[in-house]
Amino acid sequence: MGISSTLHIGFDDTDSQKGMCTTFLAYKIVEYLKKQGSEFLDFPRLIRFNPNIPWKTRGNGAVSLKIKTNNPTKIKNKIKNFISKYSDTKNGANPGLVFYEQKTIPSNFTEFSELALWQLINRNQAKKFALKNNLEIFYIGNGQGLVGAIGAIGYQFHDHTLELLSYRKPSKFGKERKISSQSVKTMQKKTFPYTFNSFDNKKSKVLITPHGPDPVFYGVRGEKVDSLLSATKILKTKEKLAGHMIFKSNQGTNDHLKNTFTKSTLKPFASGIITGIVLCDPKIEKGGHVFFSMNCNGDELQCAVYKETGISSIASNLIKGDKICVGGGMRKASKIYPRILNLEFIDVVNLKKNTVKSNPICKNCNKSMKSKGQNQGYQCIKCGKISKNKTNLEIPRKIQTKMYIPDVSAHRHLSRPLTRLGRLNRKSKFDESTSWFSVYEN
Ligand SMILES: [Zn+2]
């Protein structure tokens, strides 16, 4: 046995639309590392990157682990085998694996990671980074997974959430997930505000179970280990599950929207926020999607708000002159549409008074005066009072100066939910003795 060393392990893009899941691979690797007697220095980290890039796997999530081990060489070889064996390369996965054997992470790792949160980083940039920094890398296919693998190691938390993911037994993969929706509703109520986005009360819809063939049965998102563990005790499922693992994550933090767009960063697939003045009254198109343009520091920016977000009705009530701050992802121009920002939230900063010109009201009779003909003024037909000009009538606005975010069902992994607005979690201390990882008996 050699001297124990700190090893960071990052991997990404092991799954495809058709199956597997990077978090499940992490669970299998952790199970192996525990058997080997590795010491864990932190929760497994599940880092979601820019959700608006075109070639993302389902959630664009990468995983990293930080351990102490006496036998790094053996462990690296074994993990390479895990990645080769369990990645869904047949269905388009391009897995990347990175090892970094140092106690602390240099700041250029973190810078790389921060860019991957909102920009389009291509695999060649990742390969160059690996070469320049002498990283041990391993990849299959085109190596796209290296971006997330490096990013997950370099990521530094400023706020975080936890997610408890439970896994199914292999015999159940691909079968329907049966869970009592009442139990999910109860769980959400009892653990509020320490869990979030579990149940959509408006649509009576369970939000913790995925629908694909992957090995995850459910994922409960929240703030504290105890709350997640007690949440799982309230849930009632029809099948015996294989085990669970708690990840520390940037989900629910709006991490991809930290970037403030400038003229030069408003590029296709970039995510961020920008403030501006609404240039014209919004247009509602077929299907209920809303389109409008904004003036952002003298440049015109096209915006789209899709019906599914649940905030299209807010957007349709904007008028020319409103000041808003919005966030989302830039879509590439197509034949029909120009480059456009797909909105993920609308923060109304200032509402313009909505007035229309109308015939004056007679102060004596409280009745609308009639026009006497072009440029002839107005007269009350009851008392004969005369007025020269039209008056401004104020129409009450249907929206307020506040933050509007999508319905929970339309949330992305990174979307900050209502319960987390204005709230940061900085203190989930990792305690190896808690039940952050568990393989259930039988
Ligand atoms: Zn009158």
Short mmCIF file of C-alpha atoms and ligand atoms in Angstrom, two decimals:
data_model
loop_
_atom_site.label_atom_id
_atom_site.label_comp_id
_atom_site.label_asym_id
_atom_site.label_seq_id
_atom_site.Cartn_x
_atom_site.Cartn_y
_atom_site.Cartn_z
CA MET A 1 0.00 0.00 0.00
CA GLY A 2 1.31 3.42 -0.98
CA ILE A 3 0.67 6.81 0.54
CA SER A 4 -2.94 7.83 0.33
CA SER A 5 -3.65 10.43 -2.33
CA THR A 6 -6.60 12.62 -3.23
CA LEU A 7 -8.23 11.69 -6.51
CA HIS A 8 -10.85 13.67 -8.43
CA ILE A 9 -12.84 11.64 -10.94
CA GLY A 10 -15.09 13.33 -13.51
CA PHE A 11 -17.27 11.73 -16.18
CA ASP A 12 -20.03 12.69 -18.57
CA ASP A 13 -22.05 11.72 -21.61
CA THR A 14 -22.36 8.03 -20.79
CA ASP A 15 -26.10 7.89 -21.45
CA SER A 16 -28.33 8.26 -24.48
CA GLN A 17 -32.02 9.00 -25.05
CA LYS A 18 -32.58 5.25 -25.05
CA GLY A 19 -31.14 4.18 -21.75
CA MET A 20 -28.64 4.23 -18.94
CA CYS A 21 -27.90 7.26 -16.89
CA THR A 22 -24.66 8.89 -15.79
CA THR A 23 -25.89 9.03 -12.19
CA PHE A 24 -26.49 5.26 -12.17
CA LEU A 25 -22.98 4.67 -13.41
CA ALA A 26 -21.82 6.92 -10.55
CA TYR A 27 -23.81 4.78 -8.13
CA LYS A 28 -22.15 1.60 -9.44
CA ILE A 29 -18.70 3.21 -9.24
CA VAL A 30 -19.31 4.46 -5.68
CA GLU A 31 -20.46 0.98 -4.68
CA TYR A 32 -17.17 -0.39 -6.02
CA LEU A 33 -15.05 2.34 -4.36
CA LYS A 34 -16.73 1.74 -1.01
CA LYS A 35 -15.91 -1.96 -1.24
CA GLN A 36 -12.30 -0.98 -1.97
CA GLY A 37 -12.23 1.04 1.23
CA SER A 38 -11.84 4.45 -0.46
CA GLU A 39 -12.59 7.40 1.75
CA PHE A 40 -15.11 9.87 0.33
CA LEU A 41 -14.29 13.53 0.86
CA ASP A 42 -17.56 14.97 -0.46
CA PHE A 43 -20.96 13.99 -1.82
CA PRO A 44 -20.90 12.77 -5.41
CA ARG A 45 -21.42 15.97 -7.39
CA LEU A 46 -24.06 16.19 -10.12
CA ILE A 47 -23.35 19.30 -12.16
CA ARG A 48 -25.76 20.47 -14.83
CA PHE A 49 -24.27 22.53 -17.63
CA ASN A 50 -25.76 24.84 -20.27
CA PRO A 51 -29.18 23.32 -21.04
CA ASN A 52 -29.38 25.15 -24.36
CA ILE A 53 -26.67 23.35 -26.29
CA PRO A 54 -27.84 21.20 -29.20
CA TRP A 55 -25.98 17.95 -28.54
CA LYS A 56 -26.70 17.59 -24.84
CA THR A 57 -27.71 14.30 -23.33
CA ARG A 58 -31.03 14.50 -21.54
CA GLY A 59 -30.12 16.91 -18.77
CA ASN A 60 -26.57 17.82 -19.72
CA GLY A 61 -25.44 16.56 -16.32
CA ALA A 62 -21.93 15.43 -15.44
CA VAL A 63 -20.69 13.74 -12.27
CA SER A 64 -17.52 14.08 -10.23
CA LEU A 65 -16.22 12.22 -7.18
CA LYS A 66 -13.52 13.18 -4.70
CA ILE A 67 -11.86 10.37 -2.79
CA LYS A 68 -8.78 9.37 -0.87
CA THR A 69 -7.19 6.14 -1.96
CA ASN A 70 -4.03 4.11 -1.48
CA ASN A 71 -4.22 2.57 -4.89
CA PRO A 72 -5.07 5.17 -7.54
CA THR A 73 -3.71 3.12 -10.46
CA LYS A 74 -5.95 0.16 -9.78
CA ILE A 75 -8.95 2.39 -9.25
CA LYS A 76 -8.39 4.33 -12.47
CA ASN A 77 -8.22 1.13 -14.50
CA LYS A 78 -11.34 -0.24 -12.89
CA ILE A 79 -13.29 2.97 -13.54
CA LYS A 80 -12.21 2.97 -17.19
CA ASN A 81 -13.69 -0.52 -17.40
CA PHE A 82 -16.94 0.70 -15.80
CA ILE A 83 -17.22 3.54 -18.33
CA SER A 84 -16.52 1.22 -21.27
CA LYS A 85 -18.94 -1.41 -20.07
CA TYR A 86 -21.87 0.76 -18.99
CA SER A 87 -21.86 3.65 -21.47
CA ASP A 88 -24.57 3.55 -24.09
CA THR A 89 -22.19 4.19 -26.99
CA LYS A 90 -24.36 2.15 -29.37
CA ASN A 91 -27.07 4.77 -29.02
CA GLY A 92 -24.90 7.83 -29.40
CA ALA A 93 -23.18 8.36 -26.04
CA ASN A 94 -19.71 9.94 -26.29
CA PRO A 95 -18.33 9.30 -22.79
CA GLY A 96 -15.44 11.24 -21.33
CA LEU A 97 -13.52 10.42 -18.16
CA VAL A 98 -10.96 12.62 -16.40
CA PHE A 99 -8.69 11.94 -13.41
CA TYR A 100 -6.96 14.63 -11.43
CA GLU A 101 -4.71 13.54 -8.60
CA GLN A 102 -4.22 16.68 -6.49
CA LYS A 103 -5.73 17.99 -3.30
CA THR A 104 -6.83 21.35 -4.64
CA ILE A 105 -8.32 22.33 -7.96
CA PRO A 106 -6.49 25.07 -9.89
CA SER A 107 -8.55 28.13 -10.79
CA ASN A 108 -8.38 27.52 -14.55
CA PHE A 109 -10.48 24.37 -14.00
CA THR A 110 -13.11 26.47 -12.33
CA GLU A 111 -12.99 29.04 -15.14
CA PHE A 112 -13.50 26.28 -17.71
CA SER A 113 -16.43 24.99 -15.68
CA GLU A 114 -18.03 28.42 -15.40
CA LEU A 115 -17.92 28.92 -19.15
CA ALA A 116 -19.51 25.51 -19.77
CA LEU A 117 -22.46 26.64 -17.64
CA TRP A 118 -23.68 29.09 -20.26
CA GLN A 119 -21.61 28.83 -23.41
CA LEU A 120 -21.10 26.39 -26.18
CA ILE A 121 -17.80 24.62 -25.43
CA ASN A 122 -16.71 22.14 -28.02
CA ARG A 123 -14.78 18.94 -27.49
CA ASN A 124 -11.62 20.33 -29.09
CA GLN A 125 -11.45 23.04 -26.45
CA ALA A 126 -11.70 20.31 -23.81
CA LYS A 127 -8.98 18.21 -25.44
CA LYS A 128 -6.69 21.25 -25.64
CA PHE A 129 -7.37 22.03 -21.98
CA ALA A 130 -6.53 18.46 -20.99
CA LEU A 131 -3.28 18.51 -22.92
CA LYS A 132 -2.20 21.88 -21.56
CA ASN A 133 -2.93 20.89 -17.97
CA ASN A 134 -1.56 17.38 -18.16
CA LEU A 135 -4.84 15.70 -17.29
CA GLU A 136 -5.33 11.97 -17.48
CA ILE A 137 -8.20 11.54 -19.89
CA PHE A 138 -10.05 8.65 -21.43
CA TYR A 139 -12.84 8.81 -23.95
CA ILE A 140 -14.87 6.78 -26.40
CA GLY A 141 -16.44 8.17 -29.57
CA ASN A 142 -15.81 11.84 -30.29
CA GLY A 143 -14.95 12.79 -26.70
CA GLN A 144 -17.79 15.28 -26.20
CA GLY A 145 -18.10 13.99 -22.62
CA LEU A 146 -14.72 15.50 -21.74
CA VAL A 147 -16.30 18.96 -21.50
CA GLY A 148 -18.59 17.93 -18.64
CA ALA A 149 -15.98 15.65 -17.07
CA ILE A 150 -13.49 18.53 -16.71
CA GLY A 151 -16.28 20.94 -15.79
CA ALA A 152 -17.64 18.71 -13.02
CA ILE A 153 -14.21 18.47 -11.37
CA GLY A 154 -13.62 22.22 -11.67
CA TYR A 155 -17.05 23.36 -10.53
CA GLN A 156 -17.18 25.43 -7.33
CA PHE A 157 -20.41 25.73 -5.40
CA HIS A 158 -21.79 29.09 -4.28
CA ASP A 159 -25.24 27.65 -3.67
CA HIS A 160 -26.35 24.06 -3.96
CA THR A 161 -29.18 21.62 -3.58
CA LEU A 162 -29.17 17.89 -2.95
CA GLU A 163 -30.93 15.17 -4.90
CA LEU A 164 -31.62 11.69 -3.62
CA LEU A 165 -31.81 9.36 -6.59
CA SER A 166 -33.19 5.89 -6.05
CA TYR A 167 -32.39 3.08 -8.45
CA ARG A 168 -34.39 0.09 -9.63
CA LYS A 169 -33.39 -3.51 -9.75
CA PRO A 170 -32.22 -4.52 -13.26
CA SER A 171 -35.28 -6.75 -13.73
CA LYS A 172 -37.47 -3.61 -13.55
CA PHE A 173 -35.57 -1.47 -16.05
CA GLY A 174 -37.92 -0.22 -18.75
CA LYS A 175 -41.08 -1.15 -16.83
CA GLU A 176 -43.72 1.31 -15.68
CA ARG A 177 -42.97 3.11 -12.40
CA LYS A 178 -45.79 2.71 -9.92
CA ILE A 179 -45.90 5.23 -7.08
CA SER A 180 -48.81 6.55 -5.03
CA SER A 181 -49.34 10.13 -6.17
CA GLN A 182 -51.07 10.89 -2.87
CA SER A 183 -47.87 9.88 -1.05
CA VAL A 184 -45.83 12.27 -3.20
CA LYS A 185 -48.27 15.08 -2.47
CA THR A 186 -48.11 14.35 1.27
CA MET A 187 -44.33 14.15 1.16
CA GLN A 188 -44.06 17.55 -0.51
CA LYS A 189 -46.33 19.12 2.08
CA LYS A 190 -44.57 17.55 5.07
CA THR A 191 -41.04 18.35 3.96
CA PHE A 192 -41.70 21.90 2.67
CA PRO A 193 -39.58 23.98 2.12
CA TYR A 194 -36.69 21.50 2.40
CA THR A 195 -37.71 19.58 -0.72
CA PHE A 196 -38.98 21.11 -3.95
CA ASN A 197 -40.57 20.36 -7.33
CA SER A 198 -41.93 16.96 -6.31
CA PHE A 199 -45.59 17.45 -7.13
CA ASP A 200 -47.44 19.87 -9.39
CA ASN A 201 -50.56 20.74 -7.39
CA LYS A 202 -52.08 22.65 -10.31
CA LYS A 203 -51.92 19.67 -12.66
CA SER A 204 -52.01 16.97 -9.96
CA LYS A 205 -48.87 15.52 -11.46
CA VAL A 206 -45.99 13.58 -9.92
CA LEU A 207 -42.70 15.23 -10.88
CA ILE A 208 -40.14 12.95 -9.18
CA THR A 209 -40.32 9.96 -11.54
CA PRO A 210 -38.68 10.01 -14.96
CA HIS A 211 -40.50 8.37 -17.87
CA GLY A 212 -37.69 6.80 -19.85
CA PRO A 213 -36.08 3.38 -19.62
CA ASP A 214 -33.23 4.56 -17.36
CA PRO A 215 -32.57 2.87 -14.00
CA VAL A 216 -33.77 5.82 -11.86
CA PHE A 217 -37.02 5.20 -10.02
CA TYR A 218 -37.36 8.64 -8.49
CA GLY A 219 -35.33 11.70 -7.64
CA VAL A 220 -36.20 13.86 -4.64
CA ARG A 221 -34.68 17.34 -4.71
CA GLY A 222 -34.09 19.31 -1.56
CA GLU A 223 -31.77 21.11 0.81
CA LYS A 224 -30.78 18.70 3.59
CA VAL A 225 -29.83 15.03 3.93
CA ASP A 226 -32.36 14.41 6.78
CA SER A 227 -35.22 15.94 4.80
CA LEU A 228 -34.48 13.77 1.79
CA LEU A 229 -34.23 10.62 3.88
CA SER A 230 -37.47 11.34 5.69
CA ALA A 231 -39.12 12.19 2.36
CA THR A 232 -38.35 8.72 1.02
CA LYS A 233 -39.99 7.17 4.07
CA ILE A 234 -43.27 8.89 3.17
CA LEU A 235 -43.24 7.76 -0.47
CA LYS A 236 -45.15 4.60 -1.32
CA THR A 237 -43.89 2.58 -4.27
CA LYS A 238 -45.13 -0.72 -5.67
CA GLU A 239 -41.67 -2.23 -6.20
CA LYS A 240 -38.64 -2.94 -4.03
CA LEU A 241 -35.84 -0.60 -5.01
CA ALA A 242 -32.15 -1.47 -5.27
CA GLY A 243 -30.67 1.49 -3.40
CA HIS A 244 -30.10 5.22 -3.39
CA MET A 245 -27.42 7.86 -3.55
CA ILE A 246 -27.52 11.55 -2.60
CA PHE A 247 -25.83 13.98 -4.97
CA LYS A 248 -24.78 17.54 -4.30
CA SER A 249 -25.89 19.59 -7.27
CA ASN A 250 -26.32 22.98 -8.87
CA GLN A 251 -29.88 22.03 -9.81
CA GLY A 252 -32.47 24.62 -8.79
CA THR A 253 -29.89 27.43 -8.64
CA ASN A 254 -30.39 29.20 -12.01
CA ASP A 255 -26.67 28.66 -12.48
CA HIS A 256 -26.88 28.92 -16.28
CA LEU A 257 -28.42 32.37 -15.96
CA LYS A 258 -25.59 34.05 -14.05
CA ASN A 259 -24.13 35.42 -17.25
CA THR A 260 -25.34 38.89 -18.20
CA PHE A 261 -25.51 39.03 -21.98
CA THR A 262 -23.59 41.66 -23.87
CA LYS A 263 -23.75 42.27 -27.61
CA SER A 264 -20.78 39.94 -28.13
CA THR A 265 -22.10 37.08 -25.98
CA LEU A 266 -25.59 36.91 -27.48
CA LYS A 267 -24.52 33.93 -29.55
CA PRO A 268 -26.49 30.86 -30.57
CA PHE A 269 -26.91 28.33 -27.71
CA ALA A 270 -25.61 30.72 -25.04
CA SER A 271 -27.65 31.19 -21.85
CA GLY A 272 -27.94 34.33 -19.75
CA ILE A 273 -29.95 37.34 -18.70
CA ILE A 274 -30.49 40.78 -20.17
CA THR A 275 -32.46 43.93 -19.35
CA GLY A 276 -34.26 46.08 -21.88
CA ILE A 277 -37.35 47.99 -22.94
CA VAL A 278 -40.20 46.31 -24.79
CA LEU A 279 -40.29 47.74 -28.33
CA CYS A 280 -43.76 46.75 -29.50
CA ASP A 281 -46.88 45.12 -28.18
CA PRO A 282 -46.31 41.31 -28.21
CA LYS A 283 -47.77 39.09 -30.91
CA ILE A 284 -49.54 35.88 -29.97
CA GLU A 285 -48.99 33.21 -32.58
CA LYS A 286 -50.60 29.89 -33.38
CA GLY A 287 -50.39 27.54 -30.42
CA GLY A 288 -50.31 30.41 -27.94
CA HIS A 289 -46.61 31.21 -28.21
CA VAL A 290 -45.78 34.89 -27.68
CA PHE A 291 -43.18 36.90 -29.57
CA PHE A 292 -41.91 40.42 -29.00
CA SER A 293 -38.76 42.46 -29.34
CA MET A 294 -36.77 44.46 -26.82
CA ASN A 295 -34.36 47.35 -27.01
CA CYS A 296 -31.25 46.34 -25.10
CA ASN A 297 -28.75 49.21 -25.00
CA GLY A 298 -29.67 50.27 -28.51
CA ASP A 299 -29.79 46.79 -30.03
CA GLU A 300 -32.95 45.01 -30.94
CA LEU A 301 -33.42 41.54 -29.46
CA GLN A 302 -36.19 39.14 -30.49
CA CYS A 303 -37.79 37.14 -27.65
CA ALA A 304 -40.05 34.08 -27.63
CA VAL A 305 -42.15 32.75 -24.77
CA TYR A 306 -43.56 29.31 -25.37
CA LYS A 307 -46.99 28.31 -24.19
CA GLU A 308 -45.58 25.32 -22.25
CA THR A 309 -43.69 27.61 -19.88
CA GLY A 310 -46.94 28.92 -18.41
CA ILE A 311 -45.65 32.52 -18.61
CA SER A 312 -46.81 33.25 -22.18
CA SER A 313 -49.90 34.98 -20.76
CA ILE A 314 -47.61 37.25 -18.74
CA ALA A 315 -45.62 38.07 -21.88
CA SER A 316 -48.79 38.78 -23.87
CA ASN A 317 -49.70 41.47 -21.35
CA LEU A 318 -46.48 43.42 -21.82
CA ILE A 319 -46.73 46.68 -23.74
CA LYS A 320 -44.34 48.96 -25.54
CA GLY A 321 -42.20 50.82 -23.01
CA ASP A 322 -42.19 48.23 -20.21
CA LYS A 323 -38.78 47.64 -18.66
CA ILE A 324 -38.03 43.97 -18.06
CA CYS A 325 -35.14 41.70 -17.17
CA VAL A 326 -35.35 38.32 -18.88
CA GLY A 327 -33.30 35.14 -18.96
CA GLY A 328 -33.05 32.16 -21.26
CA GLY A 329 -31.21 30.55 -24.12
CA MET A 330 -30.38 31.94 -27.56
CA ARG A 331 -31.77 29.98 -30.45
CA LYS A 332 -29.98 29.87 -33.75
CA ALA A 333 -31.64 31.67 -36.63
CA SER A 334 -33.72 29.45 -38.92
CA LYS A 335 -35.23 30.05 -42.34
CA ILE A 336 -38.42 31.39 -40.75
CA TYR A 337 -37.14 33.03 -37.57
CA PRO A 338 -34.28 35.34 -36.76
CA ARG A 339 -31.95 34.61 -33.87
CA ILE A 340 -34.21 34.61 -30.84
CA LEU A 341 -34.00 34.43 -27.03
CA ASN A 342 -36.24 31.70 -25.57
CA LEU A 343 -37.35 33.06 -22.22
CA GLU A 344 -37.19 31.10 -18.99
CA PHE A 345 -38.32 33.93 -16.73
CA ILE A 346 -39.61 37.50 -16.92
CA ASP A 347 -38.76 39.93 -14.15
CA VAL A 348 -40.93 43.01 -14.63
CA VAL A 349 -38.86 45.99 -13.51
CA ASN A 350 -41.14 48.85 -14.51
CA LEU A 351 -44.61 49.00 -16.07
CA LYS A 352 -45.50 51.76 -18.49
CA LYS A 353 -48.86 53.47 -17.92
CA ASN A 354 -51.30 52.08 -20.45
CA THR A 355 -53.46 54.93 -21.70
CA VAL A 356 -55.82 55.40 -24.60
CA LYS A 357 -57.27 58.65 -25.96
CA SER A 358 -61.01 58.80 -25.52
CA ASN A 359 -63.83 61.30 -25.68
CA PRO A 360 -63.90 63.48 -22.56
CA ILE A 361 -66.32 62.74 -19.74
CA CYS A 362 -68.75 65.46 -18.68
CA LYS A 363 -67.99 66.40 -15.08
CA ASN A 364 -71.61 67.33 -14.39
CA CYS A 365 -73.31 64.28 -15.80
CA ASN A 366 -70.49 61.70 -15.72
CA LYS A 367 -71.34 60.83 -19.30
CA SER A 368 -69.09 60.50 -22.34
CA MET A 369 -69.29 63.60 -24.56
CA LYS A 370 -70.01 63.35 -28.27
CA SER A 371 -67.78 64.66 -31.03
CA LYS A 372 -69.12 67.71 -32.84
CA GLY A 373 -67.24 66.81 -36.02
CA GLN A 374 -63.59 66.93 -37.06
CA ASN A 375 -61.63 69.49 -34.99
CA GLN A 376 -64.90 70.85 -33.60
CA GLY A 377 -64.46 69.61 -30.03
CA TYR A 378 -66.87 67.62 -27.88
CA GLN A 379 -70.19 68.33 -26.26
CA CYS A 380 -72.34 66.72 -23.58
CA ILE A 381 -75.70 65.90 -25.13
CA LYS A 382 -77.42 66.18 -21.75
CA CYS A 383 -76.23 69.54 -20.35
CA GLY A 384 -74.49 71.02 -23.38
CA LYS A 385 -71.06 71.44 -21.73
CA ILE A 386 -68.27 71.77 -24.24
CA SER A 387 -64.71 70.42 -24.19
CA LYS A 388 -61.97 70.93 -26.74
CA ASN A 389 -59.77 67.86 -26.47
CA LYS A 390 -59.85 64.12 -25.98
CA THR A 391 -58.72 62.83 -22.59
CA ASN A 392 -56.26 60.11 -21.63
CA LEU A 393 -57.96 57.10 -20.13
CA GLU A 394 -55.77 54.82 -18.06
CA ILE A 395 -56.26 51.09 -18.58
CA PRO A 396 -55.27 49.05 -15.55
CA ARG A 397 -52.34 46.66 -16.17
CA LYS A 398 -52.92 42.94 -15.71
CA ILE A 399 -49.36 42.19 -14.62
CA GLN A 400 -47.26 43.49 -11.72
CA THR A 401 -43.67 44.52 -11.20
CA LYS A 402 -42.41 41.15 -9.98
CA MET A 403 -40.59 38.01 -11.03
CA TYR A 404 -42.57 35.53 -13.13
CA ILE A 405 -41.17 32.02 -13.49
CA PRO A 406 -42.50 28.98 -15.38
CA ASP A 407 -44.95 26.44 -13.94
CA VAL A 408 -43.14 23.71 -11.99
CA SER A 409 -43.94 21.16 -14.69
CA ALA A 410 -42.02 23.28 -17.19
CA HIS A 411 -38.97 23.67 -14.96
CA ARG A 412 -35.60 22.60 -16.21
CA HIS A 413 -33.10 20.97 -13.86
CA LEU A 414 -31.36 24.29 -13.32
CA SER A 415 -34.48 26.46 -12.92
CA ARG A 416 -34.65 28.10 -9.52
CA PRO A 417 -38.05 27.21 -8.03
CA LEU A 418 -40.26 29.70 -6.16
CA THR A 419 -39.33 28.18 -2.78
CA ARG A 420 -35.67 28.93 -3.50
CA LEU A 421 -36.06 32.54 -4.68
CA GLY A 422 -33.73 34.63 -2.55
CA ARG A 423 -32.38 31.60 -0.72
CA LEU A 424 -28.89 30.11 -0.83
CA ASN A 425 -27.75 26.79 0.60
CA ARG A 426 -24.09 26.81 1.50
CA LYS A 427 -23.81 24.42 4.33
CA SER A 428 -24.55 20.78 3.53
CA LYS A 429 -21.55 19.40 5.40
CA PHE A 430 -20.53 16.03 4.10
CA ASP A 431 -20.57 13.39 6.79
CA GLU A 432 -19.49 10.03 5.48
CA SER A 433 -21.34 8.21 8.24
CA THR A 434 -24.80 9.44 7.11
CA SER A 435 -26.92 7.41 4.73
CA TRP A 436 -25.93 9.37 1.62
CA PHE A 437 -25.33 6.04 -0.12
CA SER A 438 -27.21 2.84 0.45
CA VAL A 439 -27.67 -0.50 -1.23
CA TYR A 440 -30.87 -1.98 0.20
CA GLU A 441 -30.89 -5.53 1.49
CA ASN A 442 -32.90 -8.06 -0.57
ZN ZN B 1 -73.30 67.12 -19.05
#
